[in-house]
Amino acid sequence: MAPLRLRVVGQTFRDPQNREITLRGINAAADAKYPKTPDIPTFISDKFFDGDDVSFVGRPFPLEDAHVHFKRLRKWGYNTIRYIFTWEAIEHAGPGIYDQEWIAFTIEVLRIAKKYEFFVFMDPHQDVWSRFSGGSGAPMWTLYAAGLNPKAFKVTQAALVQNTYDVPAEFPKMIWSTNYTRLVCQTIFTLFWAGRDFAPKAIIDGENIQDYLQNHFIGACAYLAQMIHEAGDLEGEVIIGWESINEPHRGIIGVQDISIIPAEQQLQLGTSPTAFQAMLTGSGRACEQAVWAFGSFGPYKTGTELVDPAGEMVWLPADHDDSKYGWRRDPGWKLGECIWAQHGVWDPSTDTLLQKDYFSKNPQTGEHLDYEKFTNSYFLDHYRNYKNTLRDIWSDAIMFCQPPVMEVPPDVKGTDDDDPNMVHAVHYYDGLTLLTKHWNRLYNVDVIGVLRGKYYTPAFAVKIGETAIRNCLRDQLKFLRDESLNYMGSHPLVFTEIGIPYDMDDKYAYKTGDYSSQTSAMDANHFALEGSASNGFALWVYVTQNDHEWGDQWNGEDLSIFSHDDLELPAGTASRSPDPHSPAYSESHSNGENQQVGPRNLKGALATPSITSDVSQPSLREAKGYRAAEAYLRPSPTYVSGRLKDHVFDLKNCTFTMALTAKGPTTAHAPTEIYLPEFHFPKSNLGVTVSGGKWDIDVQDIQSVKLQRLRWWHADGEQDIKVEGIKRKPGEFASPGEDVTYLEQCQKGDCALM
């Protein structure tokens, strides 16, 4: 058997030549969150509740389009795909009924990804449980299994769903995420993780709802994994592993008092019920709830609102027919009544709260619970079961363990769970930018520092000025890397989600073509990633159907780096073979001397422009902006002979620097390699300084995608390299003009190459 293309060695990924691999990844594609047939993005209500009769064949994109999308992502320098799929895609028709056509389709898409030499890890994606509770992930039947009626979520505000919102275009930005602290998610996540402890009466088909839901989720993922395994040509060649369930949330496990908003609940937006108020409105009672908005300094209360379901309940009625899905509900589980009332949390005859601390401790043992305890018990128990099931199918699978977002990771260092083939998967977003949809150059907040008690008062967490903001983002990511080593042990860490909103400032960029704010925000996030000492990232997100009107087609989000309504950044034309006599070829010996090679030749570059653009496409003539591509199209180490110490790309000065420690000299067939995007580093106009050794500029051809890379043969010990490209004026690509391409600007002498 051939050696794996990628393996975990301690804190690093390594290739068969023992070079360190950095994952430069993208989430592809978020179109997979909703069905293809019928095509139901979150602003469409028609056929929304026909949740069983759907098909995800064609998600994340049709098979005939796969080459287009993989070529594009490869062209932009990505070597890794976090492959988004949902539980619903596999098991939407009912418990145990798997969509064989979708599975076969998925295997064919992965085979095409293999042609482009991507590393792929599989992401069983969910957001606030399900499309029917305002997100993505689980099939509709899981809500019925939990005794919930999706058609009553709207009137009870048990979940806010754009598909059922009166005017979908007016669905408040980012309010979907508050569903985690509304009744549906509070209930079903609690049942999923800990139904045996908190809802022992919830028995279906002879097992507790916890086991019923978890076994079906793991079973669906395992069935997909088994089919991939039997395909015989994917594991280890394109697929490197599996991530655990996306963004796990505890529900209300560990909430100390359900009559108040927990102090640790950072987000409040729109109506903000306490868990008990949510139980009341879920049972048809009118309830006055606080209303919050999100401003420049975070959430603030604006008033109150009466939420009156007029007697309608979120719970399935007592006469509901369970026969559709073939399960048998235990008689001790009463439909038509709140599951928490049935377990003595409150009295529906008097609407009295009886046990405000019911979820603060394990009802069976009395053990105190908080988020950290949840992570180290309920979450870890599930992860262990998921991991073992998938490893039984493919023993070499790398497991990407994703604990709850922004929480302290599980303390597994030195335990049996300290799995040498595990990766810590972490999500991070600049919350202030994400929620306000504005890049604030004046100040930001060290959110991780606040959450970990770093400051005496949150006021000290405010960082003033763009340099301080960039450093703050970097330091937060570095803190998460160090925290991972302390709690999880010596494993790689990958930020499997990080990104920015593009529809900032009421879509100002879409009207003007000025993407300077997005460029600054994207550059700051990549600067943070580069300084984090992590092993890579998967940027959120690539969406094939993104447009300026509906963004990512999902809940008003607009984070895709690609849009039909924007230009793609022009790229240079690469030469196929290096010329040892050209300025882009350097050779020195490891004598400790720094050599500057590759003088810039602006005049020559302008005489033979390397920038091309197809102006025949009407969409390009109409588009106004380049969607901040110059910030995410950046150089990156791909293979390092030795141990990568640090690297950073200075976008303002178009300078890439990298340092490494090599245990021995590089061999002829395994040099250190750096991806160099031609846009920033055209071969005829770059300068390279190395601590020693020799280098060249080479073009790698992957399925007709020309990738420019710098190959560097160096000695052992401490080594460093500096690559200088074309420095451009700030904002040069912010507003290129509606009908003027970059090539036309160069021809006019206005491209400002420096």
Coordinates of N, CA and C in Angstrom, one line a residue, residues 597-734:
V597 N 18.3 38.4 -5.1 CA 18.3 38.1 -6.5 C 16.9 38.4 -7.1
G598 N 16.8 38.5 -8.5 CA 15.5 38.8 -9.1 C 15.2 40.3 -9.1
P599 N 16.0 41.2 -9.7 CA 15.7 42.6 -9.7 C 14.3 42.8 -10.4
R600 N 13.6 43.8 -10.0 CA 12.3 44.1 -10.6 C 12.5 44.8 -11.9
N601 N 11.7 44.5 -12.8 CA 11.8 45.1 -14.2 C 10.4 45.6 -14.6
L602 N 10.0 46.8 -14.0 CA 8.7 47.3 -14.3 C 8.5 47.6 -15.8
K603 N 9.5 48.2 -16.4 CA 9.4 48.6 -17.8 C 9.1 47.3 -18.7
G604 N 9.8 46.3 -18.4 CA 9.6 45.0 -19.2 C 8.2 44.4 -18.9
A605 N 7.8 44.5 -17.6 CA 6.5 44.0 -17.3 C 5.3 44.7 -18.0
L606 N 5.5 46.0 -18.1 CA 4.4 46.8 -18.8 C 4.5 46.6 -20.3
A607 N 5.7 46.3 -20.8 CA 5.8 46.1 -22.3 C 5.1 44.8 -22.7
T608 N 5.2 43.8 -21.8 CA 4.5 42.6 -22.1 C 3.6 42.2 -20.9
P609 N 2.4 42.8 -20.9 CA 1.6 42.6 -19.7 C 1.3 41.2 -19.4
S610 N 1.4 40.8 -18.1 CA 1.0 39.4 -17.7 C -0.4 39.3 -17.1
I611 N -1.0 40.5 -17.1 CA -2.4 40.5 -16.5 C -3.4 40.3 -17.7
T612 N -4.3 39.3 -17.5 CA -5.3 39.1 -18.5 C -6.6 39.2 -18.0
S613 N -7.6 39.5 -18.8 CA -9.0 39.5 -18.3 C -9.9 39.3 -19.5
D614 N -10.9 38.5 -19.4 CA -11.8 38.3 -20.5 C -12.9 39.3 -20.4
V615 N -12.8 40.3 -21.3 CA -13.8 41.4 -21.2 C -15.0 41.1 -22.1
S616 N -15.0 39.9 -22.7 CA -16.2 39.6 -23.5 C -17.4 39.2 -22.7
Q617 N -17.1 38.8 -21.4 CA -18.3 38.3 -20.6 C -19.1 39.5 -20.1
P618 N -20.4 39.6 -20.4 CA -21.2 40.7 -20.0 C -21.2 40.9 -18.4
S619 N -21.1 39.7 -17.7 CA -21.2 39.8 -16.3 C -19.9 40.6 -15.7
L620 N -18.8 40.4 -16.4 CA -17.6 41.1 -16.0 C -17.7 42.6 -16.3
R621 N -18.4 43.0 -17.4 CA -18.5 44.4 -17.7 C -19.4 45.1 -16.7
E622 N -20.4 44.3 -16.1 CA -21.3 44.9 -15.2 C -20.8 44.9 -13.8
A623 N -19.9 44.0 -13.5 CA -19.4 43.9 -12.1 C -18.6 45.1 -11.8
K624 N -18.5 45.4 -10.5 CA -17.8 46.6 -10.1 C -16.6 46.4 -9.2
G625 N -16.5 45.3 -8.6 CA -15.4 45.1 -7.6 C -14.8 43.7 -7.7
Y626 N -13.6 43.6 -7.0 CA -12.8 42.4 -7.0 C -13.0 41.6 -5.7
R627 N -14.0 41.9 -4.9 CA -14.4 41.1 -3.7 C -13.2 40.8 -2.8
A628 N -12.3 41.8 -2.6 CA -11.2 41.7 -1.7 C -10.3 40.5 -1.9
A629 N -10.2 40.1 -3.2 CA -9.4 38.9 -3.5 C -8.0 39.1 -3.3
E630 N -7.5 40.3 -3.4 CA -6.0 40.5 -3.2 C -5.6 40.2 -1.7
A631 N -6.6 40.1 -0.8 CA -6.3 39.8 0.6 C -6.2 38.3 0.8
Y632 N -7.1 37.5 0.2 CA -7.1 36.1 0.4 C -6.2 35.3 -0.6
L633 N -5.9 36.0 -1.7 CA -5.0 35.4 -2.7 C -3.5 35.8 -2.2
R634 N -2.9 34.9 -1.4 CA -1.7 35.3 -0.8 C -0.7 34.1 -0.7
P635 N 0.6 34.4 -0.6 CA 1.5 33.3 -0.6 C 1.4 32.5 0.7
S636 N 1.9 31.3 0.6 CA 1.8 30.4 1.8 C 2.7 29.2 1.6
P637 N 3.4 28.8 2.7 CA 4.2 27.6 2.7 C 3.3 26.4 2.4
T638 N 3.7 25.5 1.6 CA 2.9 24.3 1.3 C 3.6 23.1 1.9
Y639 N 4.9 23.0 1.5 CA 5.7 21.9 2.1 C 7.0 22.5 2.6
V640 N 7.3 22.2 3.9 CA 8.5 22.7 4.5 C 9.4 21.6 4.9
S641 N 10.6 21.6 4.4 CA 11.6 20.6 4.8 C 12.2 21.0 6.1
G642 N 11.7 20.5 7.2 CA 12.0 20.9 8.5 C 10.8 21.2 9.3
R643 N 11.0 22.2 10.2 CA 9.9 22.7 11.0 C 9.6 24.2 10.8
L644 N 8.4 24.5 10.4 CA 8.1 25.9 10.1 C 8.1 26.7 11.4
K645 N 8.8 27.8 11.5 CA 8.8 28.6 12.7 C 7.8 29.7 12.6
D646 N 7.8 30.5 11.5 CA 6.8 31.5 11.3 C 6.8 31.9 9.9
H647 N 5.7 32.6 9.5 CA 5.6 33.2 8.2 C 4.5 34.2 8.2
V648 N 4.7 35.2 7.3 CA 3.7 36.3 7.3 C 3.8 37.0 5.9
F649 N 2.6 37.4 5.4 CA 2.5 38.2 4.2 C 2.1 39.6 4.5
D650 N 3.0 40.5 4.2 CA 2.7 42.0 4.4 C 2.0 42.5 3.1
L651 N 0.7 42.5 3.1 CA 0.0 42.9 1.9 C 0.3 44.4 1.4
K652 N 0.5 45.3 2.4 CA 0.7 46.7 2.1 C 2.0 46.8 1.3
N653 N 3.1 46.1 1.7 CA 4.4 46.2 1.0 C 4.6 45.0 0.1
C654 N 3.7 44.1 0.0 CA 3.8 42.9 -0.9 C 5.1 42.2 -0.6
T655 N 5.3 41.8 0.7 CA 6.5 41.1 1.1 C 6.1 39.9 1.9
F656 N 6.7 38.7 1.5 CA 6.4 37.5 2.2 C 7.7 37.1 2.9
T657 N 7.7 36.8 4.2 CA 8.8 36.3 4.9 C 8.5 35.0 5.6
M658 N 9.5 34.1 5.8 CA 9.3 32.8 6.4 C 10.6 32.4 7.0
A659 N 10.5 31.7 8.2 CA 11.6 31.2 8.8 C 11.3 29.7 9.2
L660 N 12.4 28.9 9.1 CA 12.2 27.5 9.4 C 13.4 26.9 10.1
T661 N 13.3 25.7 10.7 CA 14.5 25.0 11.2 C 14.5 23.7 10.6
A662 N 15.6 23.4 9.9 CA 15.8 22.1 9.2 C 16.7 21.2 9.9
K663 N 16.4 19.9 10.0 CA 17.2 19.0 10.7 C 18.4 18.5 9.8
G664 N 18.1 18.6 8.5 CA 19.2 18.2 7.6 C 19.0 19.0 6.3
P665 N 19.9 18.9 5.4 CA 19.7 19.6 4.1 C 18.6 18.9 3.3
T666 N 18.0 19.8 2.4 CA 16.9 19.3 1.6 C 17.5 18.3 0.5
T667 N 16.7 17.4 0.1 CA 17.1 16.5 -0.9 C 16.6 17.0 -2.3
A668 N 17.1 16.5 -3.3 CA 16.8 17.0 -4.7 C 15.3 17.0 -5.0
H669 N 14.6 15.9 -4.5 CA 13.2 15.7 -4.9 C 12.3 16.2 -3.8
A670 N 12.7 16.8 -2.8 CA 11.8 17.2 -1.7 C 12.3 18.6 -1.1
P671 N 12.2 19.6 -2.0 CA 12.5 21.0 -1.5 C 11.4 21.6 -0.6
T672 N 11.7 22.6 0.1 CA 10.7 23.5 0.7 C 9.9 24.2 -0.5
E673 N 8.6 24.2 -0.4 CA 7.8 24.8 -1.5 C 6.9 25.9 -0.9
I674 N 6.8 27.0 -1.6 CA 5.9 28.1 -1.3 C 5.0 28.5 -2.4
Y675 N 3.7 28.5 -2.2 CA 2.8 28.9 -3.2 C 2.9 30.5 -3.4
L676 N 3.2 30.9 -4.6 CA 3.4 32.3 -4.9 C 2.3 32.7 -5.9
P677 N 1.3 33.4 -5.5 CA 0.3 33.8 -6.5 C 0.9 34.8 -7.5
E678 N 0.7 34.6 -8.8 CA 1.3 35.5 -9.8 C 0.7 36.9 -9.7
F679 N -0.4 37.1 -9.2 CA -1.0 38.4 -9.1 C -0.1 39.3 -8.3
H680 N 0.4 38.8 -7.2 CA 1.3 39.6 -6.3 C 2.8 39.4 -6.7
F681 N 3.1 38.2 -7.3 CA 4.5 37.9 -7.6 C 4.7 37.4 -9.0
P682 N 4.5 38.3 -10.0 CA 4.8 37.9 -11.4 C 6.3 37.6 -11.5
K683 N 6.5 36.5 -12.2 CA 7.9 36.0 -12.2 C 8.9 37.0 -12.6
S684 N 8.6 37.9 -13.5 CA 9.6 38.9 -14.0 C 9.7 40.0 -13.1
N685 N 9.0 40.1 -12.0 CA 9.0 41.2 -11.1 C 9.0 40.8 -9.6
L686 N 9.9 40.0 -9.2 CA 10.0 39.7 -7.8 C 11.4 39.6 -7.4
G687 N 11.6 39.8 -6.1 CA 12.9 39.8 -5.5 C 12.9 38.7 -4.4
V688 N 14.0 38.0 -4.3 CA 14.1 37.0 -3.3 C 15.4 37.1 -2.5
T689 N 15.3 37.0 -1.2 CA 16.5 37.0 -0.3 C 16.5 35.7 0.5
V690 N 17.5 34.9 0.4 CA 17.5 33.7 1.2 C 18.8 33.6 2.1
S691 N 18.7 32.9 3.1 CA 19.8 32.7 4.0 C 20.9 31.8 3.4
G692 N 20.5 31.1 2.5 CA 21.5 30.2 1.8 C 20.8 29.2 1.0
G693 N 21.5 28.5 0.1 CA 20.9 27.4 -0.7 C 20.6 28.0 -2.1
K694 N 19.8 27.3 -2.8 CA 19.3 27.7 -4.1 C 17.8 27.6 -4.2
W695 N 17.3 28.3 -5.2 CA 15.8 28.3 -5.4 C 15.5 28.5 -6.8
D696 N 14.3 28.2 -7.2 CA 13.8 28.5 -8.5 C 12.3 28.8 -8.4
I697 N 11.8 29.4 -9.5 CA 10.3 29.5 -9.7 C 9.9 28.5 -10.6
D698 N 8.9 27.7 -10.2 CA 8.5 26.5 -11.0 C 7.0 26.7 -11.1
V699 N 6.4 26.1 -12.2 CA 5.0 26.1 -12.4 C 4.5 24.7 -12.3
Q700 N 3.6 24.4 -11.4 CA 3.0 23.1 -11.2 C 1.7 23.1 -12.0
D701 N 1.5 22.0 -12.8 CA 0.3 21.9 -13.6 C -0.6 20.8 -13.0
I702 N -1.7 21.2 -12.5 CA -2.7 20.3 -11.9 C -4.0 20.4 -12.7
Q703 N -4.2 19.4 -13.5 CA -5.4 19.5 -14.4 C -5.6 20.8 -15.1
S704 N -4.5 21.2 -15.7 CA -4.4 22.5 -16.5 C -4.5 23.8 -15.6
V705 N -4.5 23.6 -14.3 CA -4.3 24.7 -13.4 C -2.9 25.0 -13.2
K706 N -2.4 26.2 -13.6 CA -1.0 26.5 -13.4 C -0.8 27.2 -12.1
L707 N 0.0 26.6 -11.2 CA 0.3 27.1 -9.9 C 1.7 27.5 -9.8
Q708 N 2.0 28.7 -9.6 CA 3.4 29.2 -9.4 C 3.9 28.9 -8.0
R709 N 5.0 28.3 -7.9 CA 5.6 28.0 -6.6 C 7.1 28.3 -6.6
L710 N 7.6 28.6 -5.5 CA 9.0 28.8 -5.3 C 9.5 27.5 -4.6
R711 N 10.5 26.9 -5.2 CA 11.2 25.7 -4.6 C 12.5 26.2 -4.1
W712 N 12.8 25.7 -2.9 CA 14.0 26.2 -2.2 C 14.7 25.0 -1.6
W713 N 16.0 24.8 -2.0 CA 16.9 23.8 -1.5 C 17.8 24.4 -0.5
H714 N 17.8 24.0 0.7 CA 18.6 24.7 1.7 C 19.3 23.7 2.6
A715 N 20.2 24.2 3.4 CA 21.0 23.4 4.4 C 20.2 23.2 5.6
D716 N 20.8 22.5 6.6 CA 20.1 22.3 7.9 C 20.2 23.6 8.7
G717 N 19.6 23.5 9.9 CA 19.7 24.7 10.8 C 18.6 25.7 10.6
E718 N 18.9 26.9 11.1 CA 17.9 28.0 11.0 C 18.0 28.6 9.6
Q719 N 16.9 28.7 8.9 CA 16.9 29.3 7.5 C 15.7 30.3 7.4
D720 N 15.9 31.3 6.6 CA 14.8 32.2 6.3 C 14.9 32.7 4.9
I721 N 13.7 33.2 4.5 CA 13.5 33.7 3.1 C 12.6 34.9 3.1
K722 N 12.9 35.8 2.1 CA 12.0 36.9 2.0 C 11.8 37.1 0.5
V723 N 10.5 37.2 0.1 CA 10.1 37.4 -1.3 C 9.3 38.7 -1.4
E724 N 9.8 39.5 -2.3 CA 9.1 40.9 -2.6 C 8.5 40.9 -3.9
G725 N 7.2 41.3 -3.9 CA 6.4 41.3 -5.2 C 6.1 42.7 -5.6
I726 N 5.0 42.9 -6.2 CA 4.6 44.2 -6.8 C 3.8 45.0 -5.7
K727 N 4.4 46.1 -5.3 CA 3.7 46.9 -4.3 C 2.7 47.8 -5.0
R728 N 1.5 47.9 -4.6 CA 0.5 48.7 -5.3 C -0.1 49.7 -4.3
K729 N -0.7 50.7 -4.9 CA -1.3 51.8 -4.1 C -2.5 51.2 -3.2
P730 N -2.6 51.6 -2.0 CA -3.7 51.2 -1.2 C -5.1 51.4 -1.9
G731 N -5.9 50.4 -1.9 CA -7.2 50.6 -2.5 C -7.3 50.6 -4.0
E732 N -6.1 50.2 -4.6 CA -6.0 50.2 -6.1 C -7.1 49.3 -6.7
F733 N -7.4 48.2 -6.1 CA -8.4 47.3 -6.6 C -9.7 47.4 -5.9
A734 N -9.9 48.5 -5.2 CA -11.2 48.7 -4.5 C -12.3 49.0 -5.5

